[in-house]
Amino acid sequence: MGKQKAAPPMRFEPSDFSTDKYRCVNVINLRDRCPVIIMASESCDPPYYRVVDGSLEMFYLSYSEAVDYCRQSGYMHKNNFSGGLL
């Protein structure tokens, strides 16, 4: 028997995670684990930003603070980012 090709990793888009309360603005697709997502609240003005990293959820008052967390955690690379606000 020949070798079977491994399935390509799943790639998620922001629309996969948007809800009535949160609009997903970015998805960071990670190779060997769940994606990290950045969401903007739909009910607050100005919106706050929620970063979901597995079972952790962090909340930030600005988009730049949410992105800084993701960069400092080593999540952001050109090849794993889906979204349009960077």
Tab-separated table of C-alpha atoms in Angstrom:
chain	number	residue	atom	x	y	z
A	1	MET	CA	0.000	0.000	0.000
A	2	GLY	CA	1.145	3.503	-0.787
A	3	LYS	CA	1.387	6.334	1.644
A	4	GLN	CA	-1.752	8.351	2.143
A	5	LYS	CA	-1.448	12.084	1.878
A	6	ALA	CA	-2.219	13.981	5.043
A	7	ALA	CA	-5.299	16.140	4.873
A	8	PRO	CA	-4.483	19.830	4.486
A	9	PRO	CA	-4.928	21.836	7.697
A	10	MET	CA	-8.326	23.460	8.137
A	11	ARG	CA	-8.386	27.156	7.404
A	12	PHE	CA	-11.034	29.299	8.998
A	13	GLU	CA	-12.335	32.675	7.865
A	14	PRO	CA	-13.736	35.494	10.040
A	15	SER	CA	-17.276	34.780	8.831
A	16	ASP	CA	-17.046	31.318	10.424
A	17	PHE	CA	-17.103	32.870	13.918
A	18	SER	CA	-19.333	35.970	13.703
A	19	THR	CA	-22.460	35.996	15.896
A	20	ASP	CA	-25.239	38.436	16.773
A	21	LYS	CA	-23.134	39.884	19.598
A	22	TYR	CA	-19.639	39.735	18.059
A	23	ARG	CA	-18.238	40.311	14.593
A	24	CYS	CA	-15.101	38.289	13.994
A	25	VAL	CA	-12.518	40.623	12.474
A	26	ASN	CA	-9.513	38.294	12.304
A	27	VAL	CA	-8.668	34.615	12.470
A	28	ILE	CA	-5.148	33.410	13.177
A	29	ASN	CA	-4.942	29.871	11.839
A	30	LEU	CA	-2.386	27.835	13.768
A	31	ARG	CA	-0.932	24.632	12.378
A	32	ASP	CA	-1.325	22.210	15.273
A	33	ARG	CA	-4.067	23.747	17.384
A	34	CYS	CA	-7.319	25.663	17.353
A	35	PRO	CA	-7.330	29.086	15.716
A	36	VAL	CA	-7.042	32.295	17.717
A	37	ILE	CA	-9.816	34.744	16.889
A	38	ILE	CA	-10.247	38.484	17.402
A	39	MET	CA	-13.838	39.679	17.669
A	40	ALA	CA	-15.416	43.134	17.974
A	41	SER	CA	-18.510	43.636	20.105
A	42	GLU	CA	-21.602	44.644	18.121
A	43	SER	CA	-23.517	46.147	21.053
A	44	CYS	CA	-21.025	48.662	22.491
A	45	ASP	CA	-19.950	52.031	21.170
A	46	PRO	CA	-17.011	52.181	20.985
A	47	PRO	CA	-16.641	48.421	20.596
A	48	TYR	CA	-14.396	46.338	22.790
A	49	TYR	CA	-12.341	43.479	21.399
A	50	ARG	CA	-12.363	39.881	22.512
A	51	VAL	CA	-9.479	37.498	21.815
A	52	VAL	CA	-10.369	33.811	22.068
A	53	ASP	CA	-7.361	31.523	22.445
A	54	GLY	CA	-8.607	28.009	23.143
A	55	SER	CA	-10.270	28.133	26.541
A	56	LEU	CA	-8.869	31.604	27.342
A	57	GLU	CA	-10.774	34.793	26.585
A	58	MET	CA	-9.220	38.234	26.939
A	59	PHE	CA	-10.990	41.576	26.478
A	60	TYR	CA	-9.373	44.796	25.251
A	61	LEU	CA	-10.566	48.364	24.798
A	62	SER	CA	-8.846	48.756	21.431
A	63	TYR	CA	-8.084	46.634	18.402
A	64	SER	CA	-4.385	47.507	18.639
A	65	GLU	CA	-4.210	46.098	22.193
A	66	ALA	CA	-5.784	42.837	21.002
A	67	VAL	CA	-3.303	42.589	18.119
A	68	ASP	CA	-0.391	43.391	20.463
A	69	TYR	CA	-1.413	40.454	22.677
A	70	CYS	CA	-1.443	38.140	19.656
A	71	ARG	CA	1.946	39.384	18.448
A	72	GLN	CA	3.532	39.078	21.893
A	73	SER	CA	2.156	35.546	22.197
A	74	GLY	CA	3.827	34.608	18.903
A	75	TYR	CA	0.572	33.927	17.052
A	76	MET	CA	0.804	36.422	14.221
A	77	HIS	CA	2.635	35.384	11.075
A	78	LYS	CA	1.789	36.296	7.474
A	79	ASN	CA	0.846	32.731	6.533
A	80	ASN	CA	-1.680	32.132	9.333
A	81	PHE	CA	-3.644	35.384	9.327
A	82	SER	CA	-7.114	35.807	7.786
A	83	GLY	CA	-8.677	39.189	8.096
A	84	GLY	CA	-8.286	42.689	6.898
A	85	LEU	CA	-7.366	45.046	9.700
A	86	LEU	CA	-3.631	44.559	10.169
